[in-house]
Coordinates of C-alpha atoms in Angstrom, one line a residue:
X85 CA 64.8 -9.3 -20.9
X86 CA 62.8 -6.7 -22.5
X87 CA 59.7 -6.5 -25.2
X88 CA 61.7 -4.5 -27.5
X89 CA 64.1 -7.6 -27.4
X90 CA 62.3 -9.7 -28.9
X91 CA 59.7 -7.7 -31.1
X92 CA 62.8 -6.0 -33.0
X93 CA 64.1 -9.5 -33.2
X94 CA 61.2 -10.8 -35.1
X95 CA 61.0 -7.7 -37.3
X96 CA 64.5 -8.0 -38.4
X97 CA 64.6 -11.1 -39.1
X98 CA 61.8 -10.8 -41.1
X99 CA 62.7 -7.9 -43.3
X100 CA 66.5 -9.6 -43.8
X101 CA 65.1 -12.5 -44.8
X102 CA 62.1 -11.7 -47.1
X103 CA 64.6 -8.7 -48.4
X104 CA 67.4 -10.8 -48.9
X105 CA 65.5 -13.0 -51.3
X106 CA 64.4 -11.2 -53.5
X107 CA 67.9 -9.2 -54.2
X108 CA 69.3 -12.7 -55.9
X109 CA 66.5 -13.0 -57.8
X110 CA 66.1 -11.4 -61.3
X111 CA 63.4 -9.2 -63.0
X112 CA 61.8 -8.2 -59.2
X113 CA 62.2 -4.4 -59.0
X114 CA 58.5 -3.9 -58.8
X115 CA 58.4 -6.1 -55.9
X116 CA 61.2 -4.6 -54.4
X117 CA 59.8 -1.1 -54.5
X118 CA 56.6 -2.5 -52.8
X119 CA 58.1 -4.4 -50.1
X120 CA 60.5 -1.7 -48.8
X121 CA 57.1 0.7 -48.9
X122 CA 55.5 -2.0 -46.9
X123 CA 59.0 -2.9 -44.5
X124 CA 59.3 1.4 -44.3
X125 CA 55.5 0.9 -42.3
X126 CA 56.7 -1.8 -40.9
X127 CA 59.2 -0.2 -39.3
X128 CA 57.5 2.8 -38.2
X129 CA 54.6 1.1 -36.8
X130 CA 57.7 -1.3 -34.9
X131 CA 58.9 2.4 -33.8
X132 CA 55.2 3.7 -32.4
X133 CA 55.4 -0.1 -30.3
X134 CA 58.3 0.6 -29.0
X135 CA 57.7 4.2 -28.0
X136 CA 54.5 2.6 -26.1
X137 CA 56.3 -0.2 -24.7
X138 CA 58.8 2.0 -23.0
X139 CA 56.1 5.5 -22.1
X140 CA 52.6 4.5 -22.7
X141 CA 50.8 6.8 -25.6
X142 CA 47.5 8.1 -25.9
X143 CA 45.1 6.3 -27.3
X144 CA 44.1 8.7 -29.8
X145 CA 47.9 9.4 -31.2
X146 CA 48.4 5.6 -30.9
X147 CA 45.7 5.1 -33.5
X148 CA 46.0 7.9 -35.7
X149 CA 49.8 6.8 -36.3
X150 CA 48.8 3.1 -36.6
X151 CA 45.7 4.0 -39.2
X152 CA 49.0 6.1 -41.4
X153 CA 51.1 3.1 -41.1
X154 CA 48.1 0.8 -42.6
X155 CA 47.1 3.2 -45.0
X156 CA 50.8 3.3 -46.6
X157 CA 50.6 -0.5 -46.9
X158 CA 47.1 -0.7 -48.2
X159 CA 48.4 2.4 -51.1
X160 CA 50.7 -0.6 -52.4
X161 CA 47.7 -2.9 -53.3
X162 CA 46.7 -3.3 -56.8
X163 CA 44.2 -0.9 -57.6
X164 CA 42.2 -3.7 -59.3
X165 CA 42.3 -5.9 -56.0
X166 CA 38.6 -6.4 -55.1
X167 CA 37.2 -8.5 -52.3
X168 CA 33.9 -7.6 -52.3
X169 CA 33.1 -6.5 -55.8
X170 CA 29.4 -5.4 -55.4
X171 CA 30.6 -2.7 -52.9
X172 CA 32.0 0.6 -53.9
X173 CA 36.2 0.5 -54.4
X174 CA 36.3 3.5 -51.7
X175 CA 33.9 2.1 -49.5
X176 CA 35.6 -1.3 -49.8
X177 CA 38.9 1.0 -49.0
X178 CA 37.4 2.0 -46.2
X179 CA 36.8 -1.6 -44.9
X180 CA 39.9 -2.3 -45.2
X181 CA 41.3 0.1 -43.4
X182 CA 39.4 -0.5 -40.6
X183 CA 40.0 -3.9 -41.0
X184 CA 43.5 -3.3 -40.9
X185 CA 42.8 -1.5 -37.7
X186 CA 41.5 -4.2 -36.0
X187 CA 43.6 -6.4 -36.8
X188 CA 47.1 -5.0 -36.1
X189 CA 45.6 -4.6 -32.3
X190 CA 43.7 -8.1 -32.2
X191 CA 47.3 -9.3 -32.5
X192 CA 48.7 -7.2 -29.6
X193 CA 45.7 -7.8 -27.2
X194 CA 46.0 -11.9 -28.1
X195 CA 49.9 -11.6 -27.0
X196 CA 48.9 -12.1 -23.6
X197 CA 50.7 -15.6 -22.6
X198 CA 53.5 -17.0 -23.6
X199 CA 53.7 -18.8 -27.0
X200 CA 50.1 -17.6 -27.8
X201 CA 51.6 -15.6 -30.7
X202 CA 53.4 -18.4 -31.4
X203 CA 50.7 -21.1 -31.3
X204 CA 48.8 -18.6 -34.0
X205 CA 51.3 -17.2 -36.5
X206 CA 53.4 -20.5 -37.2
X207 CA 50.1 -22.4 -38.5
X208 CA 48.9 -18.7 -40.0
X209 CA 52.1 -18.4 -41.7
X210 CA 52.7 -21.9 -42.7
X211 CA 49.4 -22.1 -44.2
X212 CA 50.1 -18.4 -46.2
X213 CA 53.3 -20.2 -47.5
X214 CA 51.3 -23.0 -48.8
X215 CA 48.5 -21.2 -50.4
X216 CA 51.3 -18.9 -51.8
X217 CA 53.1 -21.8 -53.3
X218 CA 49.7 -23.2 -55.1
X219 CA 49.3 -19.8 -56.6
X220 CA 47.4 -18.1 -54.2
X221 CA 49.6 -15.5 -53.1
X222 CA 51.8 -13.2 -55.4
X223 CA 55.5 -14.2 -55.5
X224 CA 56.6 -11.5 -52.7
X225 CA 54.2 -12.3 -50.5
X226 CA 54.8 -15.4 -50.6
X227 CA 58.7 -14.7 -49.7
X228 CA 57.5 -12.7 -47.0
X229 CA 55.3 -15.5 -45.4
X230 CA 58.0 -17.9 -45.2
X231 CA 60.5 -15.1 -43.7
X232 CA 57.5 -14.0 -40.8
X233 CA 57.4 -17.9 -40.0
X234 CA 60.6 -18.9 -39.9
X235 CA 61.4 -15.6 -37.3
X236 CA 57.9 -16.7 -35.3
X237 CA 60.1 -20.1 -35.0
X238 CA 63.3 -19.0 -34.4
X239 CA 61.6 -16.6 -31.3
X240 CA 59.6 -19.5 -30.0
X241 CA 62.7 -21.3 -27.7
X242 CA 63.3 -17.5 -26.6
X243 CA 59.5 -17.3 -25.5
X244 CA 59.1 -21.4 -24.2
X245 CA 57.3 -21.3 -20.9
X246 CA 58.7 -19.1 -19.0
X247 CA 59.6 -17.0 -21.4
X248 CA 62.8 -14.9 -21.5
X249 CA 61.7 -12.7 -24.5
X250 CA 58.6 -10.8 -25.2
X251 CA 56.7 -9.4 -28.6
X252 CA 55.8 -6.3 -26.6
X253 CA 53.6 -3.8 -28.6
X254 CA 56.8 -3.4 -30.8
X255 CA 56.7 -7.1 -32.1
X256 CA 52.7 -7.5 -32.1
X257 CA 51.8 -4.8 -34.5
X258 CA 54.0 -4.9 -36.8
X259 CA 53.0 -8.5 -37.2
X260 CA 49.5 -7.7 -37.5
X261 CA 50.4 -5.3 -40.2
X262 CA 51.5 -7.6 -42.1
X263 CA 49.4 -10.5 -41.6
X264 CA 46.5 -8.1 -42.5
X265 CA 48.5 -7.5 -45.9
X266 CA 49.0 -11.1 -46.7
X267 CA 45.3 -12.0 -45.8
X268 CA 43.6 -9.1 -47.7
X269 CA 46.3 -10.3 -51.0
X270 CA 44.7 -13.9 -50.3
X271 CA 41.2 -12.6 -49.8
X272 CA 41.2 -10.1 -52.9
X273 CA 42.7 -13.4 -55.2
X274 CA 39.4 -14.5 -54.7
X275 CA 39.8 -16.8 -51.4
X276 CA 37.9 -15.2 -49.0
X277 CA 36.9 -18.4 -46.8
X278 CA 40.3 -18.8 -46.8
X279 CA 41.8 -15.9 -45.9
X280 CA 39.1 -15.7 -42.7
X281 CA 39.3 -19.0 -41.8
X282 CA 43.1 -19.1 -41.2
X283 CA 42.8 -15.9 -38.4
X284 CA 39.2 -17.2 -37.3
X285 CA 40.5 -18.5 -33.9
X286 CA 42.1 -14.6 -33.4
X287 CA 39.0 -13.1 -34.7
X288 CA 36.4 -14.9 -32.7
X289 CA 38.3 -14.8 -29.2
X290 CA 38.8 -11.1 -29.3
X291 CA 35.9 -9.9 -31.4
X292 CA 33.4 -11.3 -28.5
X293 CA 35.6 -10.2 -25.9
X294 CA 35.1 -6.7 -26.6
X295 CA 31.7 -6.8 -28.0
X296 CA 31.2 -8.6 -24.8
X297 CA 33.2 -5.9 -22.5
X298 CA 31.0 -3.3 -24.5
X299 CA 27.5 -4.4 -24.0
X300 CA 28.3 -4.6 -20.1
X301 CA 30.0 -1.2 -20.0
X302 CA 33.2 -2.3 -19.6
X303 CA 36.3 -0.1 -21.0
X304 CA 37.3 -1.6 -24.2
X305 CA 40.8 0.2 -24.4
X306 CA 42.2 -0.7 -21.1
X307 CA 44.1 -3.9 -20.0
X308 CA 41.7 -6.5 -18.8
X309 CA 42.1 -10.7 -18.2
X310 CA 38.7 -10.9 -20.4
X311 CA 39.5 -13.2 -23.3
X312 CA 38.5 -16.6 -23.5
X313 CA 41.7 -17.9 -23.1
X314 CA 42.8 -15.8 -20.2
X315 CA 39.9 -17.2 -18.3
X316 CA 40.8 -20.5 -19.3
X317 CA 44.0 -19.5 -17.3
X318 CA 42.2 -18.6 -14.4
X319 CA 40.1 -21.2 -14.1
X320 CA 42.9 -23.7 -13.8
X321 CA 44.4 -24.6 -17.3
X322 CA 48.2 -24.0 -18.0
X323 CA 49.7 -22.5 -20.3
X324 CA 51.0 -25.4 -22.3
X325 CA 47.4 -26.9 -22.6
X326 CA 46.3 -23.6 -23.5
X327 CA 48.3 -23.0 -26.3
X328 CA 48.1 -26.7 -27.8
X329 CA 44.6 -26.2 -27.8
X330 CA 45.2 -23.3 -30.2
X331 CA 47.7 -24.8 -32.3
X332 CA 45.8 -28.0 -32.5
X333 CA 42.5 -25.9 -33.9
X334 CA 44.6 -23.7 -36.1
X335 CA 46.7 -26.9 -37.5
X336 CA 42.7 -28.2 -39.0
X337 CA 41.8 -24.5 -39.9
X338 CA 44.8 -24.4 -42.1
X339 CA 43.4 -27.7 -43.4
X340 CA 39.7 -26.3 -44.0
X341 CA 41.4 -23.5 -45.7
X342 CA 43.1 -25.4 -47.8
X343 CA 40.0 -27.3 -49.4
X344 CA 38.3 -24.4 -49.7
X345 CA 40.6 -23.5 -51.9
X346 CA 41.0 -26.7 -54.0
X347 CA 37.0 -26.7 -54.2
X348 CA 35.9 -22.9 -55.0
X349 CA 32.2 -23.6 -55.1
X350 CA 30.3 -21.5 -52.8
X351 CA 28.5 -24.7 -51.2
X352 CA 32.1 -25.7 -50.2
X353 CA 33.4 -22.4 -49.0
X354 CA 30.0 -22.0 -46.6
X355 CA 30.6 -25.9 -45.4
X356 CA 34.5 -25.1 -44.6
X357 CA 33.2 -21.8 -42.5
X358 CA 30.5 -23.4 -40.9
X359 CA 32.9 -26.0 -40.2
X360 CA 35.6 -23.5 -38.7
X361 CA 33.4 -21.9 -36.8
X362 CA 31.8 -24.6 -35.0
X363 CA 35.3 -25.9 -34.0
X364 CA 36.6 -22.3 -33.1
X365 CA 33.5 -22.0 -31.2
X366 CA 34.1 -25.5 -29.4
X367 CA 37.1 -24.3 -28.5
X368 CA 35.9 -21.3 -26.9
X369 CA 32.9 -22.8 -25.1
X370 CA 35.8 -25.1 -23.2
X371 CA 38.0 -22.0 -22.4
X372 CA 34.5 -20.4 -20.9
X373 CA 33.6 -23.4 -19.2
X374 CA 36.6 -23.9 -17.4
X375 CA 36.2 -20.4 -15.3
X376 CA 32.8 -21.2 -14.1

């Protein structure tokens, strides 16, 4: 079995499904027009993966095709969508972007077990659906939620310990793409906590990897066994009680989420983060220890 397998999988699945939905329901040509904008950059980003999958690309190229592929999705948001307001719209733009970035190749460098991806989207996604059903998310996204978690499940027997499909680069970024839409769409409706709480076990584990691998000199850009859970891994957990580790902390970030967005004060949105990051940073203090 190959990468491309099971990334293209995943990808088609979700653009049939979220697709499909929205073509037996009336009134919904805008939100047509935007999603097959956003699937078109799905698929071509799903294209770069699996062009690197097969012959490794520069780094360089690699980017600059991933940074056109965000910018097209990030074209589609409402021009009034704010996150920040206090900062410039171009300069916030520009965050974006980068955030974007980051995030589409946070997803690929976390891919590095089996059912890690798994372990993270399914509470990710399940907790987008929610939030979209309480009004959180617009109505397309929220279609498009449901579709990316229900293919994350339907690829999780197919990647079970040992797994006999992979994500590959052509799976993994095309799933950060669009988890970066759906999260800056949650974040810009005014739930920010929310929207960094649900990724915060992603973000933490490789943001200090390669802040970590860049203070000490280390190549940031080249395949490495530095994240926390990989030397969890080599330090003598398994894999099964690495990734219900992960699932376990992402099931009560989903839940933190969730009140921050039932309580909107800021007191309560600095409580739930405070909160999230202390557990996330349990979590990762365990994973460290166990390589000493």
């Amino acid at each position: 079995p190959t990468p491309q397998g099971g990334g293209i999988a995943v990808v088609g699945a979700t653009t049939i499904v979220a697709v499909g939905a929205f073509l037996f329901a009336p009134d919904l040509l805008n939100d047509l027009l935007r999603l097959t904008a956003i699937f078109a950059s799905i698929i071509a980003l799903a294209v770069v993966g699996a062009t690197d999958d097969i012959r490794p690309l520069e780094a360089l190229p690699r980017l600059l095709l991933q940074a056109a592929a965000a910018a097209a999705v990030i074209a589609t948001l409402p021009v009034d969508l704010r996150i920040i307001p206090v900062l410039p719209w171009w300069f916030e733009r520009a965050c974006v972007l980068i955030g974007f970035l980051w995030f589409v190749n946070l997803v690929n460098f976390m891919d590095g077990i089996d059912w890690m991806t798994v372990a993270e989207i399914v509470p990710l996604t399940a907790g987008l659906s929610l939030f979209g059903l309480m009004g959180a998310l617009p109505r397309d996204a929220t279609v498009v939620a449901v579709a990316l978690c229900g293919a994350i499940i339907g690829f999780a027997p197919f990647n079970r310990p040992v797994a006999r499909l992979f994500l590959g680069d052509v799976g993994s970024l095309p799933i950060g793409l669009l988890l970066s839409w759906l999260l800056v769409l949650l974040a810009g409706g005014g739930h920010l906590a929310a929207a960094l709480l649900l990724p915060l076990y992603y973000l933490a584990d490789a943001t200090i990897t390669l802040l970590r691998r860049f203070v000490n000199g280390e190549p940031v850009m080249q395949a490495h066994r530095s994240h926390f859970y990989q030397r969890a891994m080599d330090g003598g957990f398994n894999v099964y009680q690495i990734v219900s580790r992960v699932f376990a902390v992402n099931i009560v970030l989903v839940g933190l989420a969730a009140l921050t967005l039932l309580n909107a004060s800021l007191s309560f949105q600095i409580i739930g983060l405070a909160g999230g990051g202390a557990l996330v940073g349990a979590l990762l203090w365990n994973f460290n220890r166990a390589c000493r």
